[in-house]
Short mmCIF file of C-alpha atoms in Angstrom, two decimals:
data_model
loop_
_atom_site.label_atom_id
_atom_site.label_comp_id
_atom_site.label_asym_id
_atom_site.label_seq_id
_atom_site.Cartn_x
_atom_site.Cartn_y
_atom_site.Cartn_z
CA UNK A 1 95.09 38.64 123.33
CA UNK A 2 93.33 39.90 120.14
CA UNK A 3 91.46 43.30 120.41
CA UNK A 4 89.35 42.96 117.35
CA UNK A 5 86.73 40.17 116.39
CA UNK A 6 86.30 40.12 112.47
CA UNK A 7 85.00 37.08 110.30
CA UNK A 8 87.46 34.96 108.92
CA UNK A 9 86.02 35.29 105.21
CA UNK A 10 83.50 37.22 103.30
CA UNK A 11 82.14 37.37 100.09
CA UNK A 12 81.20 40.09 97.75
CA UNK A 13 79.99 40.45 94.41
CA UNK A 14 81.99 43.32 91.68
CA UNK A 15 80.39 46.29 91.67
CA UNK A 16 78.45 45.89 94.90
CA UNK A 17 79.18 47.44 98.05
CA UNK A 18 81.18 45.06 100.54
CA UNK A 19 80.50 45.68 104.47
CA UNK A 20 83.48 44.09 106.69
CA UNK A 21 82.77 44.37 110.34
CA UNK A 22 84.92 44.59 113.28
CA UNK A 23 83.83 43.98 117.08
CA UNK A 24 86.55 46.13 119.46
CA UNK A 25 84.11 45.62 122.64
CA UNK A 26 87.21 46.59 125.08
CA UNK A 27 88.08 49.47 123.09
CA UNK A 28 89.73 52.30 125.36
CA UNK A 29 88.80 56.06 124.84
CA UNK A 30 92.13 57.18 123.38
CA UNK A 31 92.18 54.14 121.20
CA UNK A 32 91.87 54.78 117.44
CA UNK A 33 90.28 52.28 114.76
CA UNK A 34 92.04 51.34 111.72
CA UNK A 35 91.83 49.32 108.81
CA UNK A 36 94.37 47.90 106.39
CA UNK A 37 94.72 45.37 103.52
CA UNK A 38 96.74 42.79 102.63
CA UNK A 39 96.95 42.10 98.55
CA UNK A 40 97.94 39.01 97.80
CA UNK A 41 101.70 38.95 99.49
CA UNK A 42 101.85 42.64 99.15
CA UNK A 43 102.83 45.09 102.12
CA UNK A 44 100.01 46.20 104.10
CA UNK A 45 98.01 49.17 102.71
CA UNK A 46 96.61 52.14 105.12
CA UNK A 47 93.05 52.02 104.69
CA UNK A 48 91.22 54.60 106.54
CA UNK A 49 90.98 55.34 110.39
CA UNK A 50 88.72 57.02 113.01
CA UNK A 51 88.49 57.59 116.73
CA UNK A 52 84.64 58.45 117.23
CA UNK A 53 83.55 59.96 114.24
CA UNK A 54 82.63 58.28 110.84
CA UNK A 55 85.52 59.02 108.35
CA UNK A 56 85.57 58.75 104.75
CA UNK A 57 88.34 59.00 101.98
CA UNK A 58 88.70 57.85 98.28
CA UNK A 59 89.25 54.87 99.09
CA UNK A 60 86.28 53.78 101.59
CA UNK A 61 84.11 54.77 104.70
CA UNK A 62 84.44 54.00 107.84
CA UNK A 63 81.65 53.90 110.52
CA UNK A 64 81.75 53.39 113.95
CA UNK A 65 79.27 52.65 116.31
CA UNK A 66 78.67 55.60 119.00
CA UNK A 67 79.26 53.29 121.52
CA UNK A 68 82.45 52.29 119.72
CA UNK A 69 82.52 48.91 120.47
CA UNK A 70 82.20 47.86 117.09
CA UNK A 71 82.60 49.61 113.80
CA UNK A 72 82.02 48.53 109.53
CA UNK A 73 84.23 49.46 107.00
CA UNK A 74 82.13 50.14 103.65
CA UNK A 75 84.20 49.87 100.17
CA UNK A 76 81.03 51.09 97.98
CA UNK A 77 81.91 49.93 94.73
CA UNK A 78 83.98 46.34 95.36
CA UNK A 79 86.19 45.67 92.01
CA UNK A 80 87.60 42.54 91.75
CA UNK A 81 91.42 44.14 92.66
CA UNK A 82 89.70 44.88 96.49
CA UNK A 83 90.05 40.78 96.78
CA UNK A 84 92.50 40.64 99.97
CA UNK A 85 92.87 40.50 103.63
CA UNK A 86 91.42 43.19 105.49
CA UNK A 87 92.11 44.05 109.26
CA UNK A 88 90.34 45.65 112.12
CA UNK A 89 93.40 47.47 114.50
CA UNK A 90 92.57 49.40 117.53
CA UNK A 91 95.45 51.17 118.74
CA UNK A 92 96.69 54.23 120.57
CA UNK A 93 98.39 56.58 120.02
CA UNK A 94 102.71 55.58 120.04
CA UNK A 95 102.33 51.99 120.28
CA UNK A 96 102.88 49.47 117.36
CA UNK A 97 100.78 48.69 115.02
CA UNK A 98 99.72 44.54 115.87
CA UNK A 99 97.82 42.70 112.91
CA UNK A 100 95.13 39.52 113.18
CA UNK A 101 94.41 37.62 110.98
CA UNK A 102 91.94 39.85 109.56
CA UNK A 103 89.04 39.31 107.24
CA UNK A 104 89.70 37.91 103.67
CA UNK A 105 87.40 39.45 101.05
CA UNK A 106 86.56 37.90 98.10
CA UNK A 107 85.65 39.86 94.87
CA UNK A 108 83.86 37.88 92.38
CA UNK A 109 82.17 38.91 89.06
CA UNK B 1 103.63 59.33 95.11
CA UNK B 2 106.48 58.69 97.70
CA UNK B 3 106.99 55.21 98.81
CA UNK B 4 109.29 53.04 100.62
CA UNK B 5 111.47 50.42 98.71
CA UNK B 6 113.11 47.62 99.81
CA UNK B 7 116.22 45.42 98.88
CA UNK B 8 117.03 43.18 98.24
CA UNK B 9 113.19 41.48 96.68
CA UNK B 10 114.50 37.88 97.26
CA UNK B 11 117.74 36.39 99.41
CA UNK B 12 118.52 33.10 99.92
CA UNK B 13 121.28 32.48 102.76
CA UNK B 14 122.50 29.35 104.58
CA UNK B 15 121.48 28.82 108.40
CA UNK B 16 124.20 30.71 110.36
CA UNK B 17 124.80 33.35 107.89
CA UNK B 18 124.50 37.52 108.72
CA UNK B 19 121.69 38.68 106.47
CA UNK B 20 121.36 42.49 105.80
CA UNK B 21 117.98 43.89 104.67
CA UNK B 22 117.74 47.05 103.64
CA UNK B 23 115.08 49.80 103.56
CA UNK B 24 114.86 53.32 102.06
CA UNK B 25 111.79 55.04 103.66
CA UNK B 26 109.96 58.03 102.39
CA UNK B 27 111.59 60.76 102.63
CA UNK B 28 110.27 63.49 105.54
CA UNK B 29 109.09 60.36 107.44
CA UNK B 30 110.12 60.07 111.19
CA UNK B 31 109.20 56.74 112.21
CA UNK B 32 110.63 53.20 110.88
CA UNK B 33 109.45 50.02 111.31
CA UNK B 34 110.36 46.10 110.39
CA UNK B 35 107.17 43.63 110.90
CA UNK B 36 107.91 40.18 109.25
CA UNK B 37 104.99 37.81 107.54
CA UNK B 38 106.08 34.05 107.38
CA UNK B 39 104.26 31.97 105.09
CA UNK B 40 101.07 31.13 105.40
CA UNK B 41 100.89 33.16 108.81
CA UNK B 42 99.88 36.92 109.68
CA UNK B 43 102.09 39.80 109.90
CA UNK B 44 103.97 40.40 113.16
CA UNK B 45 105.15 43.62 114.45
CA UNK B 46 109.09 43.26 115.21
CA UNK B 47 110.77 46.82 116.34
CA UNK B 48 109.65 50.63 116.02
CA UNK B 49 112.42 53.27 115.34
CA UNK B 50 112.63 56.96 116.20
CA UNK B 51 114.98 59.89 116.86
CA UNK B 52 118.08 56.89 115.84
CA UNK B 53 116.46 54.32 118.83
CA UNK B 54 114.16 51.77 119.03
CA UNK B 55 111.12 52.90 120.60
CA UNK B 56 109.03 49.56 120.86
CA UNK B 57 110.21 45.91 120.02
CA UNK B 58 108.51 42.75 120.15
CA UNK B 59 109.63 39.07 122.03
CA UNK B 60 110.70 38.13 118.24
CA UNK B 61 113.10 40.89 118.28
CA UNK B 62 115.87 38.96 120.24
CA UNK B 63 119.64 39.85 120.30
CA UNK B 64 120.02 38.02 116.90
CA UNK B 65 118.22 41.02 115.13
CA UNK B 66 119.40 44.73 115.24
CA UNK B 67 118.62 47.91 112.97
CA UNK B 68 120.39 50.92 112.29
CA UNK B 69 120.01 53.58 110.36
CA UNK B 70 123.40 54.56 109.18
CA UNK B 71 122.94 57.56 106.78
CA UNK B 72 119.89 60.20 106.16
CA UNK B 73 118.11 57.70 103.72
CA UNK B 74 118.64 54.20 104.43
CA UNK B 75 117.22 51.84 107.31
CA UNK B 76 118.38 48.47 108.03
CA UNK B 77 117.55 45.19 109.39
CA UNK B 78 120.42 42.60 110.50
CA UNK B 79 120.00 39.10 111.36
CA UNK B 80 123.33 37.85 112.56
CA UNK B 81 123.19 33.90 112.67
CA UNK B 82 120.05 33.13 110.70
CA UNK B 83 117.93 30.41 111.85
CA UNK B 84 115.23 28.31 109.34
CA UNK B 85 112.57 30.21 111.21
CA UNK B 86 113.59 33.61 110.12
CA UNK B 87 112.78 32.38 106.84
CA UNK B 88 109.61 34.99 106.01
CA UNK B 89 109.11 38.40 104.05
CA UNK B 90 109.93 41.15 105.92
CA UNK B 91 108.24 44.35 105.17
CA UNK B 92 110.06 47.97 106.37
CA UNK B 93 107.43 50.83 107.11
CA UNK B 94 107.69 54.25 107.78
CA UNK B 95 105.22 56.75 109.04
CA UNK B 96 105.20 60.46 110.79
CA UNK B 97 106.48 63.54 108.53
CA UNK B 98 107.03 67.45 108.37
CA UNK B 99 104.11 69.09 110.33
CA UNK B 100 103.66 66.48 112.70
CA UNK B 101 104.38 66.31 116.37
CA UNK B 102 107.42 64.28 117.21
CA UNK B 103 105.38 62.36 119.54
CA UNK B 104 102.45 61.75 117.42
CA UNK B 105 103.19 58.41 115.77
CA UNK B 106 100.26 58.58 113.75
CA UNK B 107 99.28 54.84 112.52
CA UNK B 108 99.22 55.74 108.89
CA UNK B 109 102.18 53.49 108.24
CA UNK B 110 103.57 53.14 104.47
CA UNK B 111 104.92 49.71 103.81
CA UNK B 112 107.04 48.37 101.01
CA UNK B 113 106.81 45.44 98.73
CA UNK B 114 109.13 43.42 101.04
CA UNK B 115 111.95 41.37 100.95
CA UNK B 116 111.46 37.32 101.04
CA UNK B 117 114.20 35.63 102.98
CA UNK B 118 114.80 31.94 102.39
CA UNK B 119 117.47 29.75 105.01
CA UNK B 120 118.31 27.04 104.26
#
């Protein structure tokens, strides 16, 4: 019963800025958003999260919609090692942390 | 920068055998956690750990598998009668540190490299 909609696959060109979307229509109000990435085989990397407001770190932004039923997460400078799977979570607060099957970016030059 | 390892990378055991992983996670960290990726397939959450119990488990987390954390530093994952099935990479986590609340599981989890189990 998957709580987040993201595209399978995107593509994205070195050097631009990639925009993955996530739809979390069913979203609950003490529900955070995050986002992780998958290199290769790699462990999963923490990415960035957010509850309402838009959030940014060194490693990307993160903007959600004020409705929060959807939200983007911007990587403003894609480099060909951001090539990997990237996933939408909503979760709360205590509860476990359940992947999709994410979105796999593709950084070409 | 702290991070959790894993060992052993690779282990190759026959169906039926007791397989040990084991997991060293960060340091001040209060939370642990085993997920498992099989090939090919996403990563699925297996058990949460906290204050020495398991807080959350999945259906995949049957009697076969158990964890323990038997000293300050490591955390462990045994299968006792591996199955071809269990063959995957299973990735420990950890999460939570000094300053937070011991009920705030925060979902900044910190994974490791993994360890690939073959059966065969």
């Amino acid at each position: 019963d998957a709580k987040t909609t993201q595209p399978p696959s995107m593509d994205c060109a070195e050097g631009r800025a990639a925009n993955l979307p996530c739809n979390h229509s069913t979203i609950s109000g003490n529900e955070y958003v995050y986002w992780y990435r998958q290199i290769h085989s790699q462990g999963p990397q923490y990415i960035i999260h957010g509850l309402k407001n838009n959030e940014t770190n060194e490693m990307a932004s993160l903007i959600i919609t004020e409705d929060r039923k959807s939200s983007t997460l911007i990587l403003p400078h894609a480099t060909l090692r951001d090539t990997a799977v990237y996933y939408c979570i909503v979760k709360q607060a205590g509860t476990a942390l359940i992947f999709g099957k994410g979105t796999t970016l593709s950084v070409s030059s | 920068e702290p991070e959790v390892t894993q060992t052993p990378s690779h282990q190759v055991t026959q169906m039926g055998q007791e397989v040990i992983l084991r997991c060293v996670p960060i340091s001040n960290h209060l939370y642990f956690y085993w997920y498992r990726q099989i090939l090919g397939q996403k990563v699925e959450f297996l058990v949460s750990f906290y204050n020495n119990e398991i807080s959350e488990k999945s259906e995949i987390f049957d009697d076969q598998f158990s964890v323990e954390r038997p000293d300050g530093s490591n955390f462990t994952l045994k299968i006792r009668s591996t199955k071809l099935e269990d063959s995957a990479m299973y990735f420990c986590a950890s999460s939570g540190g000094v300053g937070f609340r011991p009920d705030a599981n925060t979902g900044e989890l910190f994974f490791g490299e993994g360890s690939r189990l073959t059966v065969l």
